[in-house]
């Protein structure tokens, strides 16, 4: 069944217990071979509450099948009917979901071709760590994104496990969260990324309707999360987002990305469908840097970069088309000038 369709977890109740149980439901359906799965966000039977629905929107935004769904005899539970707190929380969580759709889409392609899971339990990525085997209050989306939401009534924080040996960073600002320990997270730390991944993302529009169609035409962005050896990898699978058999008919594109210490490279594995260009690369956990090169040319306007000394995030803004390979490098020291570099070093554009 999972090859052709998805599933929802049935007519669950609008209560905290049933919200918590949606995680083991989701993880189980992944194992059953039905990756497109989710539960009725804010609950189906009975009346939801403002707090429950807020927490459930923050969790359910990351179910592969993400739908707030209500019984027709219950109190309304669309975010607007529950007031600004639920609206704000829903908007934040759903915008992040939309940003991550390119990452989910590549995972669904892998599920289609290789039978991989999309959402998976923590121990799938580290079966040797027996302390992870029983965790059913957190889940992974692919190997690199973890959702650990607040699941208890009245709580403002949640205790969650951040497995080693890699480090976990807040997806919202790139700050280090924890590695190989249990950690009390705040509401803005519920989605984290693990060292070793390059996550393709797309920012949903800030004006006009936020739809998957509008978000799909936004520029792509990469979130690069180095592992302990400063390596990382990721991929983008792209097609028209709608047709059946795009992969079988080779009407898709597949781009791989790798980080090696201070250099990111892309490789075009297949080019059969146009992909929006890339306009931003964020690299986490970097030392202060002195210069950036894009395709072996110095990064000068309109190419720009910023370094945040507090979060240690290097952000490079450059327009890169994905139909051919690119490379982006950065340096802690000024590079020994070659003739090409020398003319740049003497120019006013030298930052
Ligand atoms: C990674 O970078 C190091 C240092 O520049 C280099 O020696 C090595 O060959 C690179 N590895 C790959 C796979 O490109």
mmCIF file of N, CA, C and O in Angstrom, residues 264-326:
data_model
loop_
_atom_site.group_PDB
_atom_site.id
_atom_site.type_symbol
_atom_site.label_atom_id
_atom_site.label_comp_id
_atom_site.label_asym_id
_atom_site.label_seq_id
_atom_site.Cartn_x
_atom_site.Cartn_y
_atom_site.Cartn_z
ATOM 1 N N UNK A 264 32.972 23.468 -0.518
ATOM 2 C CA UNK A 264 31.738 22.784 -0.911
ATOM 3 C C UNK A 264 31.762 22.608 -2.420
ATOM 4 O O UNK A 264 32.089 23.559 -3.149
ATOM 5 N N UNK A 265 31.411 21.408 -2.848
ATOM 6 C CA UNK A 265 31.334 21.129 -4.286
ATOM 7 C C UNK A 265 29.980 20.522 -4.616
ATOM 8 O O UNK A 265 29.422 19.795 -3.801
ATOM 9 N N UNK A 266 29.504 20.795 -5.800
ATOM 10 C CA UNK A 266 28.296 20.100 -6.256
ATOM 11 C C UNK A 266 28.658 19.188 -7.421
ATOM 12 O O UNK A 266 29.630 19.443 -8.138
ATOM 13 N N UNK A 267 27.896 18.131 -7.578
ATOM 14 C CA UNK A 267 28.061 17.205 -8.697
ATOM 15 C C UNK A 267 26.678 16.985 -9.307
ATOM 16 O O UNK A 267 25.728 16.700 -8.579
ATOM 17 N N UNK A 268 26.584 17.161 -10.619
ATOM 18 C CA UNK A 268 25.295 16.934 -11.287
ATOM 19 C C UNK A 268 25.234 15.456 -11.687
ATOM 20 O O UNK A 268 25.922 15.034 -12.605
ATOM 21 N N UNK A 269 24.419 14.692 -10.973
ATOM 22 C CA UNK A 269 24.306 13.259 -11.292
ATOM 23 C C UNK A 269 23.352 13.019 -12.464
ATOM 24 O O UNK A 269 23.523 12.079 -13.213
ATOM 25 N N UNK A 270 22.352 13.854 -12.551
ATOM 26 C CA UNK A 270 21.432 13.758 -13.685
ATOM 27 C C UNK A 270 20.755 15.114 -13.843
ATOM 28 O O UNK A 270 20.380 15.737 -12.843
ATOM 29 N N UNK A 271 20.616 15.542 -15.088
ATOM 30 C CA UNK A 271 19.929 16.821 -15.331
ATOM 31 C C UNK A 271 18.830 16.585 -16.351
ATOM 32 O O UNK A 271 19.107 16.413 -17.530
ATOM 33 N N UNK A 272 17.579 16.500 -15.874
ATOM 34 C CA UNK A 272 16.486 16.235 -16.788
ATOM 35 C C UNK A 272 15.284 17.118 -16.523
ATOM 36 O O UNK A 272 14.230 16.961 -17.141
ATOM 37 N N UNK A 273 15.435 18.077 -15.580
ATOM 38 C CA UNK A 273 14.330 18.993 -15.299
ATOM 39 C C UNK A 273 14.924 20.242 -14.640
ATOM 40 O O UNK A 273 15.772 20.129 -13.755
ATOM 41 N N UNK A 274 14.476 21.431 -15.048
ATOM 42 C CA UNK A 274 15.049 22.688 -14.543
ATOM 43 C C UNK A 274 14.878 22.858 -13.036
ATOM 44 O O UNK A 274 13.827 22.528 -12.482
ATOM 45 N N UNK A 275 15.917 23.361 -12.378
ATOM 46 C CA UNK A 275 15.926 23.551 -10.924
ATOM 47 C C UNK A 275 16.153 25.045 -10.659
ATOM 48 O O UNK A 275 16.992 25.650 -11.329
ATOM 49 N N UNK A 276 15.437 25.649 -9.698
ATOM 50 C CA UNK A 276 15.737 27.050 -9.361
ATOM 51 C C UNK A 276 17.208 27.192 -8.942
ATOM 52 O O UNK A 276 17.801 26.239 -8.448
ATOM 53 N N UNK A 277 17.787 28.365 -9.136
ATOM 54 C CA UNK A 277 19.194 28.505 -8.762
ATOM 55 C C UNK A 277 19.327 28.663 -7.252
ATOM 56 O O UNK A 277 18.353 28.881 -6.537
ATOM 57 N N UNK A 278 20.564 28.541 -6.823
ATOM 58 C CA UNK A 278 20.878 28.596 -5.396
ATOM 59 C C UNK A 278 21.283 30.031 -5.082
ATOM 60 O O UNK A 278 22.002 30.646 -5.876
ATOM 61 N N UNK A 279 20.817 30.597 -3.952
ATOM 62 C CA UNK A 279 21.271 31.964 -3.656
ATOM 63 C C UNK A 279 21.919 32.130 -2.283
ATOM 64 O O UNK A 279 22.402 33.200 -1.956
ATOM 65 N N UNK A 280 21.923 31.063 -1.477
ATOM 66 C CA UNK A 280 22.536 31.248 -0.146
ATOM 67 C C UNK A 280 23.080 29.922 0.374
ATOM 68 O O UNK A 280 22.442 28.884 0.223
ATOM 69 N N UNK A 281 24.262 29.975 0.981
ATOM 70 C CA UNK A 281 24.846 28.807 1.640
ATOM 71 C C UNK A 281 25.208 29.222 3.055
ATOM 72 O O UNK A 281 25.949 30.189 3.248
ATOM 73 N N UNK A 282 24.667 28.515 4.039
ATOM 74 C CA UNK A 282 25.017 28.790 5.444
ATOM 75 C C UNK A 282 25.839 27.620 5.949
ATOM 76 O O UNK A 282 25.423 26.474 5.828
ATOM 77 N N UNK A 283 27.002 27.914 6.516
ATOM 78 C CA UNK A 283 27.885 26.864 7.024
ATOM 79 C C UNK A 283 28.021 27.053 8.528
ATOM 80 O O UNK A 283 28.428 28.122 8.997
ATOM 81 N N UNK A 284 27.673 26.018 9.292
ATOM 82 C CA UNK A 284 27.674 26.125 10.752
ATOM 83 C C UNK A 284 29.063 25.821 11.324
ATOM 84 O O UNK A 284 29.878 25.162 10.700
ATOM 85 N N UNK A 285 29.276 26.314 12.540
ATOM 86 C CA UNK A 285 30.455 25.985 13.349
ATOM 87 C C UNK A 285 31.772 26.282 12.633
ATOM 88 O O UNK A 285 32.641 25.412 12.533
ATOM 89 N N UNK A 286 31.930 27.503 12.165
ATOM 90 C CA UNK A 286 33.161 27.905 11.473
ATOM 91 C C UNK A 286 33.969 28.884 12.315
ATOM 92 O O UNK A 286 33.404 29.645 13.100
ATOM 93 N N UNK A 287 35.303 28.876 12.152
ATOM 94 C CA UNK A 287 36.106 29.942 12.746
ATOM 95 C C UNK A 287 35.918 31.220 11.933
ATOM 96 O O UNK A 287 35.400 31.157 10.809
ATOM 97 N N UNK A 288 36.340 32.373 12.473
ATOM 98 C CA UNK A 288 36.243 33.610 11.679
ATOM 99 C C UNK A 288 37.032 33.443 10.381
ATOM 100 O O UNK A 288 38.086 32.810 10.376
ATOM 101 N N UNK A 289 36.530 33.972 9.306
ATOM 102 C CA UNK A 289 37.222 33.761 8.034
ATOM 103 C C UNK A 289 37.579 35.097 7.397
ATOM 104 O O UNK A 289 37.002 36.139 7.711
ATOM 105 N N UNK A 290 38.563 35.034 6.492
ATOM 106 C CA UNK A 290 39.098 36.244 5.875
ATOM 107 C C UNK A 290 38.671 36.416 4.425
ATOM 108 O O UNK A 290 38.629 37.520 3.913
ATOM 109 N N UNK A 291 38.400 35.326 3.760
ATOM 110 C CA UNK A 291 37.948 35.486 2.379
ATOM 111 C C UNK A 291 37.210 34.255 1.866
ATOM 112 O O UNK A 291 37.339 33.166 2.433
ATOM 113 N N UNK A 292 36.420 34.494 0.803
ATOM 114 C CA UNK A 292 35.587 33.446 0.212
ATOM 115 C C UNK A 292 35.807 33.468 -1.298
ATOM 116 O O UNK A 292 35.973 34.544 -1.887
ATOM 117 N N UNK A 293 35.861 32.287 -1.901
ATOM 118 C CA UNK A 293 35.961 32.189 -3.358
ATOM 119 C C UNK A 293 34.832 31.320 -3.887
ATOM 120 O O UNK A 293 34.488 30.307 -3.278
ATOM 121 N N UNK A 294 34.244 31.763 -4.988
ATOM 122 C CA UNK A 294 33.162 31.017 -5.621
ATOM 123 C C UNK A 294 33.593 30.682 -7.041
ATOM 124 O O UNK A 294 33.972 31.587 -7.798
ATOM 125 N N UNK A 295 33.581 29.418 -7.393
ATOM 126 C CA UNK A 295 34.070 28.960 -8.696
ATOM 127 C C UNK A 295 35.444 29.550 -9.001
ATOM 128 O O UNK A 295 35.703 30.059 -10.089
ATOM 129 N N UNK A 296 36.322 29.523 -7.991
ATOM 130 C CA UNK A 296 37.720 29.966 -8.088
ATOM 131 C C UNK A 296 37.876 31.471 -8.345
ATOM 132 O O UNK A 296 38.955 31.913 -8.714
ATOM 133 N N UNK A 297 36.800 32.219 -8.111
ATOM 134 C CA UNK A 297 36.888 33.678 -8.222
ATOM 135 C C UNK A 297 36.575 34.276 -6.861
ATOM 136 O O UNK A 297 35.748 33.737 -6.125
ATOM 137 N N UNK A 298 37.256 35.387 -6.517
ATOM 138 C CA UNK A 298 36.923 36.013 -5.231
ATOM 139 C C UNK A 298 35.442 36.395 -5.149
ATOM 140 O O UNK A 298 34.853 36.777 -6.150
ATOM 141 N N UNK A 299 34.902 36.254 -3.953
ATOM 142 C CA UNK A 299 33.494 36.619 -3.738
ATOM 143 C C UNK A 299 33.402 38.129 -3.550
ATOM 144 O O UNK A 299 33.718 38.655 -2.489
ATOM 145 N N UNK A 300 33.040 38.838 -4.621
ATOM 146 C CA UNK A 300 32.826 40.288 -4.548
ATOM 147 C C UNK A 300 31.430 40.569 -5.081
ATOM 148 O O UNK A 300 30.835 39.728 -5.751
ATOM 149 N N UNK A 301 30.921 41.749 -4.777
ATOM 150 C CA UNK A 301 29.535 42.073 -5.109
ATOM 151 C C UNK A 301 29.170 41.657 -6.524
ATOM 152 O O UNK A 301 29.970 41.875 -7.416
ATOM 153 N N UNK A 302 28.006 41.061 -6.771
ATOM 154 C CA UNK A 302 26.900 40.872 -5.809
ATOM 155 C C UNK A 302 27.099 39.690 -4.858
ATOM 156 O O UNK A 302 26.263 39.484 -3.983
ATOM 157 N N UNK A 303 28.184 38.932 -5.010
ATOM 158 C CA UNK A 303 28.462 37.876 -4.027
ATOM 159 C C UNK A 303 28.865 38.548 -2.705
ATOM 160 O O UNK A 303 29.626 39.519 -2.704
ATOM 161 N N UNK A 304 28.334 38.041 -1.612
ATOM 162 C CA UNK A 304 28.640 38.623 -0.300
ATOM 163 C C UNK A 304 28.759 37.522 0.723
ATOM 164 O O UNK A 304 28.206 36.451 0.531
ATOM 165 N N UNK A 305 29.466 37.827 1.804
ATOM 166 C CA UNK A 305 29.426 36.869 2.907
ATOM 167 C C UNK A 305 29.439 37.596 4.237
ATOM 168 O O UNK A 305 29.932 38.713 4.342
ATOM 169 N N UNK A 306 28.851 36.957 5.246
ATOM 170 C CA UNK A 306 28.855 37.507 6.602
ATOM 171 C C UNK A 306 29.261 36.386 7.546
ATOM 172 O O UNK A 306 29.068 35.205 7.257
ATOM 173 N N UNK A 307 29.845 36.779 8.647
ATOM 174 C CA UNK A 307 30.211 35.807 9.672
ATOM 175 C C UNK A 307 29.653 36.283 10.999
ATOM 176 O O UNK A 307 29.856 37.433 11.385
ATOM 177 N N UNK A 308 28.941 35.406 11.689
ATOM 178 C CA UNK A 308 28.325 35.763 12.970
ATOM 179 C C UNK A 308 29.190 35.179 14.100
ATOM 180 O O UNK A 308 29.267 33.962 14.253
ATOM 181 N N UNK A 309 29.847 36.034 14.848
ATOM 182 C CA UNK A 309 30.797 35.554 15.871
ATOM 183 C C UNK A 309 30.070 34.837 17.006
ATOM 184 O O UNK A 309 30.666 33.993 17.672
ATOM 185 N N UNK A 310 28.803 35.149 17.227
ATOM 186 C CA UNK A 310 28.081 34.489 18.314
ATOM 187 C C UNK A 310 27.620 33.080 17.928
ATOM 188 O O UNK A 310 27.848 32.117 18.639
ATOM 189 N N UNK A 311 26.982 32.968 16.745
ATOM 190 C CA UNK A 311 26.480 31.656 16.331
ATOM 191 C C UNK A 311 27.537 30.845 15.577
ATOM 192 O O UNK A 311 27.357 29.654 15.368
ATOM 193 N N UNK A 312 28.642 31.493 15.128
ATOM 194 C CA UNK A 312 29.712 30.849 14.333
ATOM 195 C C UNK A 312 29.198 30.369 12.985
ATOM 196 O O UNK A 312 29.647 29.351 12.464
ATOM 197 N N UNK A 313 28.235 31.102 12.434
ATOM 198 C CA UNK A 313 27.681 30.736 11.130
ATOM 199 C C UNK A 313 28.270 31.644 10.048
ATOM 200 O O UNK A 313 28.250 32.863 10.171
ATOM 201 N N UNK A 314 28.797 31.003 9.019
ATOM 202 C CA UNK A 314 29.269 31.707 7.825
ATOM 203 C C UNK A 314 28.142 31.659 6.800
ATOM 204 O O UNK A 314 27.634 30.581 6.487
ATOM 205 N N UNK A 315 27.728 32.821 6.312
ATOM 206 C CA UNK A 315 26.622 32.864 5.356
ATOM 207 C C UNK A 315 27.109 33.502 4.065
ATOM 208 O O UNK A 315 27.598 34.627 4.073
ATOM 209 N N UNK A 316 27.006 32.742 2.985
ATOM 210 C CA UNK A 316 27.501 33.208 1.687
ATOM 211 C C UNK A 316 26.300 33.410 0.770
ATOM 212 O O UNK A 316 25.491 32.507 0.584
ATOM 213 N N UNK A 317 26.186 34.618 0.235
ATOM 214 C CA UNK A 317 25.100 34.929 -0.688
ATOM 215 C C UNK A 317 25.691 35.010 -2.089
ATOM 216 O O UNK A 317 26.513 35.892 -2.354
ATOM 217 N N UNK A 318 25.350 34.074 -2.933
ATOM 218 C CA UNK A 318 25.884 34.048 -4.296
ATOM 219 C C UNK A 318 24.864 33.368 -5.177
ATOM 220 O O UNK A 318 24.187 32.452 -4.738
ATOM 221 N N UNK A 319 24.759 33.821 -6.408
ATOM 222 C CA UNK A 319 23.796 33.218 -7.322
ATOM 223 C C UNK A 319 24.484 32.099 -8.110
ATOM 224 O O UNK A 319 25.387 32.356 -8.893
ATOM 225 N N UNK A 320 24.074 30.865 -7.832
ATOM 226 C CA UNK A 320 24.738 29.721 -8.459
ATOM 227 C C UNK A 320 23.706 28.879 -9.191
ATOM 228 O O UNK A 320 22.733 28.427 -8.580
ATOM 229 N N UNK A 321 23.921 28.672 -10.484
ATOM 230 C CA UNK A 321 22.967 27.790 -11.164
ATOM 231 C C UNK A 321 23.448 26.358 -10.976
ATOM 232 O O UNK A 321 24.643 26.077 -10.912
ATOM 233 N N UNK A 322 22.484 25.457 -10.852
ATOM 234 C CA UNK A 322 22.811 24.092 -10.430
ATOM 235 C C UNK A 322 23.019 23.132 -11.600
ATOM 236 O O UNK A 322 23.348 21.969 -11.392
ATOM 237 N N UNK A 323 22.836 23.625 -12.832
ATOM 238 C CA UNK A 323 22.965 22.704 -13.975
ATOM 239 C C UNK A 323 24.413 22.318 -14.258
ATOM 240 O O UNK A 323 24.677 21.396 -15.011
ATOM 241 N N UNK A 324 25.370 23.064 -13.679
ATOM 242 C CA UNK A 324 26.767 22.643 -13.783
ATOM 243 C C UNK A 324 27.394 22.661 -12.393
ATOM 244 O O UNK A 324 26.875 23.326 -11.482
ATOM 245 N N UNK A 325 28.490 21.925 -12.215
ATOM 246 C CA UNK A 325 29.079 21.852 -10.875
ATOM 247 C C UNK A 325 29.613 23.213 -10.422
ATOM 248 O O UNK A 325 30.048 24.016 -11.244
ATOM 249 N N UNK A 326 29.530 23.472 -9.120
ATOM 250 C CA UNK A 326 30.141 24.699 -8.582
ATOM 251 C C UNK A 326 31.064 24.316 -7.427
ATOM 252 O O UNK A 326 30.997 23.198 -6.904
#
